[in-house]
PDB file of C-alpha atoms and ligand atoms in Angstrom:
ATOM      1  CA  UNK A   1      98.170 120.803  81.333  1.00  0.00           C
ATOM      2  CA  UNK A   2      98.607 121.376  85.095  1.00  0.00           C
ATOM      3  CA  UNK A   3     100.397 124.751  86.686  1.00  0.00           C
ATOM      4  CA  UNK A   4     102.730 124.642  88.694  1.00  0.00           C
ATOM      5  CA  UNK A   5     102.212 127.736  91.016  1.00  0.00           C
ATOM      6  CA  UNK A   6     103.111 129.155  94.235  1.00  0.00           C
ATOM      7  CA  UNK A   7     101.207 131.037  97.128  1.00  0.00           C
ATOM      8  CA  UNK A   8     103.668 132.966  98.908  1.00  0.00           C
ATOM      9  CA  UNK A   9     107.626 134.222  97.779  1.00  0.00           C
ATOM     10  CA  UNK A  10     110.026 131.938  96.016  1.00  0.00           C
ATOM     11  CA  UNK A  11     109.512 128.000  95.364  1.00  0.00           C
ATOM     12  CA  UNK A  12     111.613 126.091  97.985  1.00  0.00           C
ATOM     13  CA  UNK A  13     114.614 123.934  96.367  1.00  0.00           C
ATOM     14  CA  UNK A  14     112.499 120.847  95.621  1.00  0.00           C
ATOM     15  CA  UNK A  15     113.954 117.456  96.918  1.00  0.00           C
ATOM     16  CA  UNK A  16     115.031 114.742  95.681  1.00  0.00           C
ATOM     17  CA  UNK A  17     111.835 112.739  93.578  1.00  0.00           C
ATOM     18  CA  UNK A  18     110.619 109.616  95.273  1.00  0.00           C
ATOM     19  CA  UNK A  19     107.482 108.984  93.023  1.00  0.00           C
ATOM     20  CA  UNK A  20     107.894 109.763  89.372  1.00  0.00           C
ATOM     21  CA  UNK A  21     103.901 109.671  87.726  1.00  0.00           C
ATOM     22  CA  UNK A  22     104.021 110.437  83.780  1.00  0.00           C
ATOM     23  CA  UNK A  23     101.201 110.524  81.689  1.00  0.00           C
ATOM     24  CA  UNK A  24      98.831 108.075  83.683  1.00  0.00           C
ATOM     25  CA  UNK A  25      95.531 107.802  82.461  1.00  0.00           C
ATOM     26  CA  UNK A  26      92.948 105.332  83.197  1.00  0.00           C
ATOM     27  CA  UNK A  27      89.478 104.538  81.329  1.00  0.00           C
ATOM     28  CA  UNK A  28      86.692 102.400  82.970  1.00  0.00           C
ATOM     29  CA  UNK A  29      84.303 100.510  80.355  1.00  0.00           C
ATOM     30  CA  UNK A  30      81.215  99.869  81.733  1.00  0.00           C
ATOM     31  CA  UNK A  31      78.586  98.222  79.477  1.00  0.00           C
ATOM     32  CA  UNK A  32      79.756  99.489  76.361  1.00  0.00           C
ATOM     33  CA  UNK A  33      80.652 102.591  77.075  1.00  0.00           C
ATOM     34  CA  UNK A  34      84.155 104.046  78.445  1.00  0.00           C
ATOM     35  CA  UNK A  35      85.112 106.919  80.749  1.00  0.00           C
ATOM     36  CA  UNK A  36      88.024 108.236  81.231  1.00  0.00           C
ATOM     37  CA  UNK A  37      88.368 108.875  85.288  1.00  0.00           C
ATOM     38  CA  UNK A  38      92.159 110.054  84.599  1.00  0.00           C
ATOM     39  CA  UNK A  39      93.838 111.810  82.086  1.00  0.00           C
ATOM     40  CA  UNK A  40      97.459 112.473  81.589  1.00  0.00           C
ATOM     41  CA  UNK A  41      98.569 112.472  85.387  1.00  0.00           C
ATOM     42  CA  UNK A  42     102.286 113.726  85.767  1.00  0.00           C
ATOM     43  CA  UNK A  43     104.056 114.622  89.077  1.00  0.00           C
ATOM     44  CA  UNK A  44     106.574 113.860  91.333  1.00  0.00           C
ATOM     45  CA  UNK A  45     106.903 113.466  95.224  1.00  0.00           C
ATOM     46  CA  UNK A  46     110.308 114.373  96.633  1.00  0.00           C
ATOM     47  CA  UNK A  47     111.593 112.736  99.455  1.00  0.00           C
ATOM     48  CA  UNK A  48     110.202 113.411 102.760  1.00  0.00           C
ATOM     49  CA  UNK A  49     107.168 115.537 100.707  1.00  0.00           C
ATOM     50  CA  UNK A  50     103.774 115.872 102.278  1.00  0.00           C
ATOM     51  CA  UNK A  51     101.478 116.441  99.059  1.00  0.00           C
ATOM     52  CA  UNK A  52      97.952 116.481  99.223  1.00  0.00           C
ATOM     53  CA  UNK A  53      95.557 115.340  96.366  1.00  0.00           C
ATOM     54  CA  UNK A  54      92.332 117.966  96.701  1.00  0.00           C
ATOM     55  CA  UNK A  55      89.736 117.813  94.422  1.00  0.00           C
ATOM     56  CA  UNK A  56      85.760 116.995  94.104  1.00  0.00           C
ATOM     57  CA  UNK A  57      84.400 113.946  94.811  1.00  0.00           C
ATOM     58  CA  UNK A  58      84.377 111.823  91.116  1.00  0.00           C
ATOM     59  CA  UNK A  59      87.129 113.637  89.634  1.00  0.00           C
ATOM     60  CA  UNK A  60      89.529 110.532  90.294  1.00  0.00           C
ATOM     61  CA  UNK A  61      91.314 110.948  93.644  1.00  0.00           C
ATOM     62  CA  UNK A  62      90.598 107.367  94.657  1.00  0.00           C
ATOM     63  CA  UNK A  63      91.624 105.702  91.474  1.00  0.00           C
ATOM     64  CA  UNK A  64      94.854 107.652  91.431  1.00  0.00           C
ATOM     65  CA  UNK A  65      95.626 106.174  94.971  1.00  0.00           C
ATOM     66  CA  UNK A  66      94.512 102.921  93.176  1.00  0.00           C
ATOM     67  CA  UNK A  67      96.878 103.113  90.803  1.00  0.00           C
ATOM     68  CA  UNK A  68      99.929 104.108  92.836  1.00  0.00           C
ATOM     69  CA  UNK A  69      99.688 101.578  95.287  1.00  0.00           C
ATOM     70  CA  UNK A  70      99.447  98.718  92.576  1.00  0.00           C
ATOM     71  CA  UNK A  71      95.459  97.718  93.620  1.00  0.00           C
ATOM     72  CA  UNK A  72      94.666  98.816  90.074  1.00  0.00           C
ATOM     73  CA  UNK A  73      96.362  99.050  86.749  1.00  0.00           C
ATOM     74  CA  UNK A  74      96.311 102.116  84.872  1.00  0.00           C
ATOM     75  CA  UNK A  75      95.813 102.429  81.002  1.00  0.00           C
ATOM     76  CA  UNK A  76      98.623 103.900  79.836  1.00  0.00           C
ATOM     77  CA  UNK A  77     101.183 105.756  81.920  1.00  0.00           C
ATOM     78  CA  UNK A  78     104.407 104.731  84.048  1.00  0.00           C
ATOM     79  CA  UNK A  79     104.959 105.350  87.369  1.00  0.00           C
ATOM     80  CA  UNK A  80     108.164 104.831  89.237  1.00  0.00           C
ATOM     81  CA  UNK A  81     110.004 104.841  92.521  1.00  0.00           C
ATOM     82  CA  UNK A  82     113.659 105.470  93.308  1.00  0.00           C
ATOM     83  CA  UNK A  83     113.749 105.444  89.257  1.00  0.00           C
ATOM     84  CA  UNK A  84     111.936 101.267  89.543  1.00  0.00           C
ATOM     85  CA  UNK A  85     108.755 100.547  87.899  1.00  0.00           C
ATOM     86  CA  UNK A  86     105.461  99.971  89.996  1.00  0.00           C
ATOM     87  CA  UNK A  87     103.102  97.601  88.847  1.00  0.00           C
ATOM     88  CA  UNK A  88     101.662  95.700  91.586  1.00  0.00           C
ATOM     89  CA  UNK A  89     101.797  96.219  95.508  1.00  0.00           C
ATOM     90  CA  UNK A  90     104.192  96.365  97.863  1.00  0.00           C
ATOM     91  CA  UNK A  91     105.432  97.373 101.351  1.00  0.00           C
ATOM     92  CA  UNK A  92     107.370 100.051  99.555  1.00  0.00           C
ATOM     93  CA  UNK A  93     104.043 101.369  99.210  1.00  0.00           C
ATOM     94  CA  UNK A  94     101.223 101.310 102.333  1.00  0.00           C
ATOM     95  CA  UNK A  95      97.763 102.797 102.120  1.00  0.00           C
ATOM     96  CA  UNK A  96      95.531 103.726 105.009  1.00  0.00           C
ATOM     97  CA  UNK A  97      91.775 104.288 104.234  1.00  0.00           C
ATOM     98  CA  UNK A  98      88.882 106.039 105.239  1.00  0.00           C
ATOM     99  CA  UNK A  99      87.661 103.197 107.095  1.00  0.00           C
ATOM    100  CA  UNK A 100      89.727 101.314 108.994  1.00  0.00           C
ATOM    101  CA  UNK A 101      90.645  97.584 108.216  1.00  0.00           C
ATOM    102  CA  UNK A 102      92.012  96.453 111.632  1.00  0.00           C
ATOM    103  CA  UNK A 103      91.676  92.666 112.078  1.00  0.00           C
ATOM    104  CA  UNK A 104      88.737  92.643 114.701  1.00  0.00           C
ATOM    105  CA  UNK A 105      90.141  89.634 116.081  1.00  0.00           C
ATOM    106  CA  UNK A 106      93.566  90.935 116.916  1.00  0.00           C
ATOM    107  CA  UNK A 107      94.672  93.628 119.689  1.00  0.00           C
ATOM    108  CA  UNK A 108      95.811  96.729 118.944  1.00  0.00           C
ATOM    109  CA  UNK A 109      99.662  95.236 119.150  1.00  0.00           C
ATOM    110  CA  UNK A 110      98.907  92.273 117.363  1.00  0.00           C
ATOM    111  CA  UNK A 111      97.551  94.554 114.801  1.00  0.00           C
ATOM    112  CA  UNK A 112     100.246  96.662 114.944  1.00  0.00           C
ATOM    113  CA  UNK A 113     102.477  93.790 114.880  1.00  0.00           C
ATOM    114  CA  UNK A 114     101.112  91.739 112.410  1.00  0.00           C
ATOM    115  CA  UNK A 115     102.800  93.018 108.749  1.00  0.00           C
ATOM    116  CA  UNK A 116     105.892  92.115 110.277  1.00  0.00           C
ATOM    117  CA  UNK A 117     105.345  88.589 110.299  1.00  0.00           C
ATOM    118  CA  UNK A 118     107.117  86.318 107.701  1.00  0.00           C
ATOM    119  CA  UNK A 119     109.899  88.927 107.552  1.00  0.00           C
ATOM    120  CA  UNK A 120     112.093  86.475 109.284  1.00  0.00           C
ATOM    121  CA  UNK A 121     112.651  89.035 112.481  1.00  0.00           C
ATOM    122  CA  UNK A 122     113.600  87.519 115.949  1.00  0.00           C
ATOM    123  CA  UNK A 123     110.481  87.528 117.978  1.00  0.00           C
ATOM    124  CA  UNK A 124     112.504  89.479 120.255  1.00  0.00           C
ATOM    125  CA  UNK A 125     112.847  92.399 117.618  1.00  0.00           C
ATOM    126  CA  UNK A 126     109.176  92.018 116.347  1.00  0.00           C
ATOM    127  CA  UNK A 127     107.939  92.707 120.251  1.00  0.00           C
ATOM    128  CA  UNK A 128     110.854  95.911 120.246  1.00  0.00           C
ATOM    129  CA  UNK A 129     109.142  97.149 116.884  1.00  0.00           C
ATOM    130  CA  UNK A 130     105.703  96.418 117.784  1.00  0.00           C
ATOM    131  CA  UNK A 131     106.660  98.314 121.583  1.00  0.00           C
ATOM    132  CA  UNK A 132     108.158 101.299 119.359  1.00  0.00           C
ATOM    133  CA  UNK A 133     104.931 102.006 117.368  1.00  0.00           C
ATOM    134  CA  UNK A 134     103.174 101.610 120.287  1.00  0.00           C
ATOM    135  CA  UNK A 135     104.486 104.295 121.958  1.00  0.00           C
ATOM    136  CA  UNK A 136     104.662 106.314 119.168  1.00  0.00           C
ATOM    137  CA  UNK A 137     100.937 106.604 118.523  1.00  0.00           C
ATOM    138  CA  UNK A 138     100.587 107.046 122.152  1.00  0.00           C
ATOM    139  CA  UNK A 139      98.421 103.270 122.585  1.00  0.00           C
ATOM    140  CA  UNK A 140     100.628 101.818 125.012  1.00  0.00           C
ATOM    141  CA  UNK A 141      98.329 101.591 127.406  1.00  0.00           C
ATOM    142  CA  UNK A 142      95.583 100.449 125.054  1.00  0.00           C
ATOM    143  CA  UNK A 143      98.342  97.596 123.705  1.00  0.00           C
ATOM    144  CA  UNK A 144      95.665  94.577 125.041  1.00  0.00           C
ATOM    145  CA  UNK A 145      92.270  95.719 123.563  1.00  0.00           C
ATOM    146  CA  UNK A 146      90.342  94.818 120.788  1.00  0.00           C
ATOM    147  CA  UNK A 147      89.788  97.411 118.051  1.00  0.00           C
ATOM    148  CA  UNK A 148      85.616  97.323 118.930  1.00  0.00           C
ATOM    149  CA  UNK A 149      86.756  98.585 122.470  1.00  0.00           C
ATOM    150  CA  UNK A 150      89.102 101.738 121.045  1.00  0.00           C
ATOM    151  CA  UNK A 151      87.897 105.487 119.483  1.00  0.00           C
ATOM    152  CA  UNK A 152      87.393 106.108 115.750  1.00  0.00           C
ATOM    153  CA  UNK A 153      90.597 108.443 116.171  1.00  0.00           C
ATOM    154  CA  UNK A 154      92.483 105.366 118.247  1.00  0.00           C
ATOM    155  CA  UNK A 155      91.937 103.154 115.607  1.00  0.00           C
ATOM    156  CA  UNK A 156      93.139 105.180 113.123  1.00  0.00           C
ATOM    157  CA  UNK A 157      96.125 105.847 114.859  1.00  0.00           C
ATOM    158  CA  UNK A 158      96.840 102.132 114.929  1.00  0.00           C
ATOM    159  CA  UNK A 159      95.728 102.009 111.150  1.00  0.00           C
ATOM    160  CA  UNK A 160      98.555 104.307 110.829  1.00  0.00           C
ATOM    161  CA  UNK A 161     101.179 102.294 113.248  1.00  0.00           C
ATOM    162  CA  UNK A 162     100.678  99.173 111.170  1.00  0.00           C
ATOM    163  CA  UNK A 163     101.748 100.754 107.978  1.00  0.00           C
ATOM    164  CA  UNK A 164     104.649 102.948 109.401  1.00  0.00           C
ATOM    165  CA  UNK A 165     105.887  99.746 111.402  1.00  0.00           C
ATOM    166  CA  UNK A 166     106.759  98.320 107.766  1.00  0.00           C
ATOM    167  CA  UNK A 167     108.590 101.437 106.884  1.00  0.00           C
ATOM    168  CA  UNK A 168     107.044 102.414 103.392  1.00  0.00           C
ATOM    169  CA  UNK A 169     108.984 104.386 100.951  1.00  0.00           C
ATOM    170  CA  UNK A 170     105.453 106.548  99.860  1.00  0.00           C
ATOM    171  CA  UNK A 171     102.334 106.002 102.772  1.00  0.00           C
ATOM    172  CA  UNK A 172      99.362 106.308 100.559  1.00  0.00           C
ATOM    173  CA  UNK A 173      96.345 108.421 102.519  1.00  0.00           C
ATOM    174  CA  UNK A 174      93.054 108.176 100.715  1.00  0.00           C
ATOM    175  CA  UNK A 175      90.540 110.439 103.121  1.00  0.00           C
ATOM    176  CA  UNK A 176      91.833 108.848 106.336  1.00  0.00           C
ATOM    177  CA  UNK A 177      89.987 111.046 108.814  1.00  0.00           C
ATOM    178  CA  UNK A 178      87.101 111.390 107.110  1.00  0.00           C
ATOM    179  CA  UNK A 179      84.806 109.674 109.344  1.00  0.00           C
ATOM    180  CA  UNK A 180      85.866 111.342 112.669  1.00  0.00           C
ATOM    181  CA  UNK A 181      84.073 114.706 114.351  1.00  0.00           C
ATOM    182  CA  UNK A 182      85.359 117.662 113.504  1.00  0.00           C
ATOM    183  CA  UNK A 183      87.629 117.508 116.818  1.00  0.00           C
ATOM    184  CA  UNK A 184      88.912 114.342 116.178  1.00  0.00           C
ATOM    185  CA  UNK A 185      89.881 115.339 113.172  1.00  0.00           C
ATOM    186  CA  UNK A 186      92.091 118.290 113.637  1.00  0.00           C
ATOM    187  CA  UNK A 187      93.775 116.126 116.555  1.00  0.00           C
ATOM    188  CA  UNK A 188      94.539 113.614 114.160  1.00  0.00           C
ATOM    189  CA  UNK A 189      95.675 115.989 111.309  1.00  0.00           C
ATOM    190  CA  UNK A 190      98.225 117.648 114.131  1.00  0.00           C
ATOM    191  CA  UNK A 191      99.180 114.221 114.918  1.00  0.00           C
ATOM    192  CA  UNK A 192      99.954 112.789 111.579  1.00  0.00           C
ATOM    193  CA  UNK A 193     101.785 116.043 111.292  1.00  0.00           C
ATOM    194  CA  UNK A 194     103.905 115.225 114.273  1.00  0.00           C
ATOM    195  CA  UNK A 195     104.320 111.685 113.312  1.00  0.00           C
ATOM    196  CA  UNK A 196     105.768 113.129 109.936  1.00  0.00           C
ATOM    197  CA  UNK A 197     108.343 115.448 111.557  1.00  0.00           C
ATOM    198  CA  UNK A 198     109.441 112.428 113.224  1.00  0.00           C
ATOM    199  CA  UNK A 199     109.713 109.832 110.854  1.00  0.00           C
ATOM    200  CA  UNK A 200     109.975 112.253 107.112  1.00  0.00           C
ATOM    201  CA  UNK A 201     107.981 109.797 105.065  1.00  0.00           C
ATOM    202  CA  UNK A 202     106.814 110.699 101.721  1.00  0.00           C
ATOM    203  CA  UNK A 203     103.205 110.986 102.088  1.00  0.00           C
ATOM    204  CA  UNK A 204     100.301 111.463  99.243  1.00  0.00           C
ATOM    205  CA  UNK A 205      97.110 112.446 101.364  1.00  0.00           C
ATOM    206  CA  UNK A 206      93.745 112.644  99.352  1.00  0.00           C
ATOM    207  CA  UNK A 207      91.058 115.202 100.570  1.00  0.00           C
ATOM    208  CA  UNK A 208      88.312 116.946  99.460  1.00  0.00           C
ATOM    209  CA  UNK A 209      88.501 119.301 102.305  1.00  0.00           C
ATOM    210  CA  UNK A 210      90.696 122.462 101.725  1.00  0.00           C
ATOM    211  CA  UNK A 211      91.044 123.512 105.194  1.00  0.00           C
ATOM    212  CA  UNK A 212      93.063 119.564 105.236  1.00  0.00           C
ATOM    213  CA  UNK A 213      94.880 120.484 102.852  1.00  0.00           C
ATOM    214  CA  UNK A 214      96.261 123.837 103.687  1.00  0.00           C
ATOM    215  CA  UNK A 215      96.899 122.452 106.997  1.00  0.00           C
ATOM    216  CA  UNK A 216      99.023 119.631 106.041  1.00  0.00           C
ATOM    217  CA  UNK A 217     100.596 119.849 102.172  1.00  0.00           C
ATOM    218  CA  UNK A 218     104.196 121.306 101.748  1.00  0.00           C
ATOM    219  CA  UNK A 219     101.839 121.033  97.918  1.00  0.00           C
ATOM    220  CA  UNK A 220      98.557 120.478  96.913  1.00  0.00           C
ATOM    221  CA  UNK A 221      97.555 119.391  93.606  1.00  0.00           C
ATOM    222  CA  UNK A 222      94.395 120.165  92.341  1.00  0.00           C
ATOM    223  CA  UNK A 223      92.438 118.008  90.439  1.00  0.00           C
ATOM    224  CA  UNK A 224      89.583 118.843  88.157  1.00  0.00           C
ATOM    225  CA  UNK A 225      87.135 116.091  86.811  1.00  0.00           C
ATOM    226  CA  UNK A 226      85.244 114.825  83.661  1.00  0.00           C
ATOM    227  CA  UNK A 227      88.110 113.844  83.012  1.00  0.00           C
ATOM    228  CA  UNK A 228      90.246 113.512  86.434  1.00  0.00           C
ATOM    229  CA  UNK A 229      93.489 115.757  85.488  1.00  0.00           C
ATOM    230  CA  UNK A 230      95.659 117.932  87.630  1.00  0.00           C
ATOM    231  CA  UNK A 231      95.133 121.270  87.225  1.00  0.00           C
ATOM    232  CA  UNK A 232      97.398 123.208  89.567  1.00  0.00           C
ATOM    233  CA  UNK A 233     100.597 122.332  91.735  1.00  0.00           C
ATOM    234  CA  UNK A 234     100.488 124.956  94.166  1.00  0.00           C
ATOM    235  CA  UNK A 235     103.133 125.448  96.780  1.00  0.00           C
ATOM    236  CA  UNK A 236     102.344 125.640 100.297  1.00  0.00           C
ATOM    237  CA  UNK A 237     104.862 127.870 101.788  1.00  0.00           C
ATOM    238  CA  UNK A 238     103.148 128.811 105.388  1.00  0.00           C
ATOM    239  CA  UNK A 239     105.072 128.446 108.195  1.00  0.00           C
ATOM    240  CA  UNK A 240     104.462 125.452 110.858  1.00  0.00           C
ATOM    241  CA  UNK A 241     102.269 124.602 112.996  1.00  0.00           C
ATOM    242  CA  UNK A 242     100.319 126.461 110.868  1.00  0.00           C
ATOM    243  CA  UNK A 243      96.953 128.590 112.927  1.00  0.00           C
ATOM    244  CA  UNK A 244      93.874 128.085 111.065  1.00  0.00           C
ATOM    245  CA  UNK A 245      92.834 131.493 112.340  1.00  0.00           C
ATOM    246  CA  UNK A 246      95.642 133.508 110.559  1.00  0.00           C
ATOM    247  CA  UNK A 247      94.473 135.645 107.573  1.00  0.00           C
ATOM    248  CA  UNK A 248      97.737 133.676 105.857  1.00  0.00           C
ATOM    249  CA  UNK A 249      95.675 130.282 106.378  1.00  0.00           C
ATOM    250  CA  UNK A 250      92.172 132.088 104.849  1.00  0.00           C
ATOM    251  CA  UNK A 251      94.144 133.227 102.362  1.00  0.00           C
ATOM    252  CA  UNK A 252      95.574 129.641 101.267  1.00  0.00           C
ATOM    253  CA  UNK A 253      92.089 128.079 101.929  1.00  0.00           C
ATOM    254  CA  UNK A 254      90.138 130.979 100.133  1.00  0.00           C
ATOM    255  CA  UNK A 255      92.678 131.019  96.287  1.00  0.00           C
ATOM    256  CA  UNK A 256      91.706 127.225  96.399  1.00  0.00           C
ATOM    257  CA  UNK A 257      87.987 127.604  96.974  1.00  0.00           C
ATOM    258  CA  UNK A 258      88.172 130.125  93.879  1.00  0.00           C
ATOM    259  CA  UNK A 259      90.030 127.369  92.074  1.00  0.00           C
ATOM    260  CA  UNK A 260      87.536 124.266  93.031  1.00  0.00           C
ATOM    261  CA  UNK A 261      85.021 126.755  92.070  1.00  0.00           C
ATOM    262  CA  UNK A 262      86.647 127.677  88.923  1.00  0.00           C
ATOM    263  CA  UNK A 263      87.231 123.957  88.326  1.00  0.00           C
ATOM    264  CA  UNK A 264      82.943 123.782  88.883  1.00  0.00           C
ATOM    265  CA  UNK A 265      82.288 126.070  86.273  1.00  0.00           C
ATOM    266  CA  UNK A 266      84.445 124.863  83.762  1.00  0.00           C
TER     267      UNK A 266
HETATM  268  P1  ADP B   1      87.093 110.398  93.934  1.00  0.00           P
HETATM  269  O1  ADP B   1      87.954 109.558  94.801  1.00  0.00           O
HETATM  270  O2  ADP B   1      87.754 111.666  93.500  1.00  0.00           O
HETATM  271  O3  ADP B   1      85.729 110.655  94.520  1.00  0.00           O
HETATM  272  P2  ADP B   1      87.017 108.041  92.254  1.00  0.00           P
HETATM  273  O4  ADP B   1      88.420 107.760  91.929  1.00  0.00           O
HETATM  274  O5  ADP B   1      86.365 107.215  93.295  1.00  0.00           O
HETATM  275  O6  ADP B   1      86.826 109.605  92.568  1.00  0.00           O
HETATM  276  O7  ADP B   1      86.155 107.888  90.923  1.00  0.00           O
HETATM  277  C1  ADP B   1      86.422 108.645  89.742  1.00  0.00           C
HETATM  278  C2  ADP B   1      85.404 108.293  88.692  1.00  0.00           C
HETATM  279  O8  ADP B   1      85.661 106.979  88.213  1.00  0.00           O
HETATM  280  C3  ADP B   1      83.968 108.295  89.214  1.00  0.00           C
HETATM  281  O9  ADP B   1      83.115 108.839  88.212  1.00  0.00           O
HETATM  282  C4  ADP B   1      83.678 106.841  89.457  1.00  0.00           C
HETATM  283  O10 ADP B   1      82.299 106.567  89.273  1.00  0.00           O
HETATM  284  C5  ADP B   1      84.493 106.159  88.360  1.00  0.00           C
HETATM  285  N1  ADP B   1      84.938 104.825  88.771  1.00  0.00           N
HETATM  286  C6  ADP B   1      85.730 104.531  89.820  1.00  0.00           C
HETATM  287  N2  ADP B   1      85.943 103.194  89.879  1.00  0.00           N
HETATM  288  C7  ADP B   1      85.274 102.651  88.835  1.00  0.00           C
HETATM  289  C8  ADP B   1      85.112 101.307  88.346  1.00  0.00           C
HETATM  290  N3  ADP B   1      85.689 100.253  88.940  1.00  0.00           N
HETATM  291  N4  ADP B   1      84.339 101.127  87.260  1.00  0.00           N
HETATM  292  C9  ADP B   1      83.767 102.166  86.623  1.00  0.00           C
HETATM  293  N5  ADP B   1      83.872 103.463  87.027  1.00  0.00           N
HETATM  294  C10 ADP B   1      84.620 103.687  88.115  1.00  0.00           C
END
């Protein structure tokens, strides 16, 4: 049974829900035997939400994401959005990954570009769109090369473009900026945040890295695994841009190190 708690005064009024998850579990068999990676998963992401999914590495972050954007089916449990039933993908549902799967073949517009084909869009329009994102992950000027000749951050910024461009109801984030430096990855965290401000999508954002997570979740939920459950719903209420040097940001990061550690020992 997860907790629902908060870190600082009274819980905000909580939007509208998006994403309804009740009771998902989900049990791999693997030559003979079964293990259950999730068990009883409930929660729901409000409109416009940023929620992040932090938890060690096996306890079923990745399957969750799995789950919810329709790669995977679970083994018992419903989940729904705008109150319709999810059972397979969509565009209602994008997911950016760790790595990034750019077409290497493509530019960075045609990347950018290329979910909007076979929408029946005016090429005219498709070149406005494509121009938009563009310029909205700052790559304008990088419109014409090939992802081989762009940054790890770059290309995740146009990972992110060609999802947004399609204008998903939930974008799915399973350890995006993982594989950048340390620098990289706090200007991609602030930029993802500014991105957000701009645009309000709903976005799920799996970590195993609390300082992510207290930098970017309006709420984090905790997992624990053996199996994979949520164990706490915490409330982020810090004000933004939030300073990673303020004793209000060690105090966040340092209640959730107590609970991963808790979660450890358990
Ligand atoms: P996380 O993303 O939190 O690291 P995962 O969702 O990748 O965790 O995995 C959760 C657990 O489920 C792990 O123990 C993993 O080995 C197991 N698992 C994931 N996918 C499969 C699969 N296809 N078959 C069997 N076990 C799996």
């Amino acid at each position: 049974m997860s907790t629902r708690l908060k870190l600082v005064s009274a819980l905000p009024t909580l939007p509208e829900a998006v994403l309804e998850v009740q009771g998902l579990s989900k049990i791999f068999r693997v030559n003979q035997t079964t293990f259950h990676a999730l068990e009883d998963i409930s929660f729901q992401a409000g409109t416009g939400e940023l929620i992040c999914v932090l938890g060690p590495s096996g306890c079923g972050k990745s399957t969750l994401l799995k789950i919810l954007s329709g790669f995977i089916p679970p083994s018992a449990g419903q989940i729904t959005l705008n109150d319709l039933p999810v059972s397979r993908p969509g565009p209602d549902r994008c997911v950016v990954f760790q790595e990034d799967a750019l077409f290497p073949w493509l530019t960075v517009a045609e990347n950018i570009a290329f979910g909007l084909k076979g929408r029946g869009l005016s090429s005219q329009l498709m070149r406005q769109e494509t121009e938009r994102f563009l310029s909205l992950v700052n790559l304008e000027a990088f419109c014409d090369y090939l992802p081989r000749e762009i940054s790890g951050g770059m290309k995740q910024r146009v990972a992110l473009a060609r999802v947004l461009i399609l204008n998903p109801k939930v974008l799915l984030m399973d350890e995006p900026f993982a594989a950048l430096d340390a620098q990289t990855r706090e200007e991609m965290q602030n930029f993802l945040l500014t991105l957000w401000k701009k645009l309000s999508h709903t976005i799920l954002f799996v970590t195993h890295d609390v300082t992510e997570a207290v930098t970017l979740a309006d709420r984090i939920l905790v997992m624990e695994k053996n199996p994979g459950r949520i164990r706490h719903d915490i409330t982020v209420i810090l004000k933004r841009p939030r300073m990673r040097e303020t004793d209000a940001f060690h105090h966040h990061c340092k209640h959730l190190y107590a609970m991963l550690r808790t979660e450890k020992a358990g």
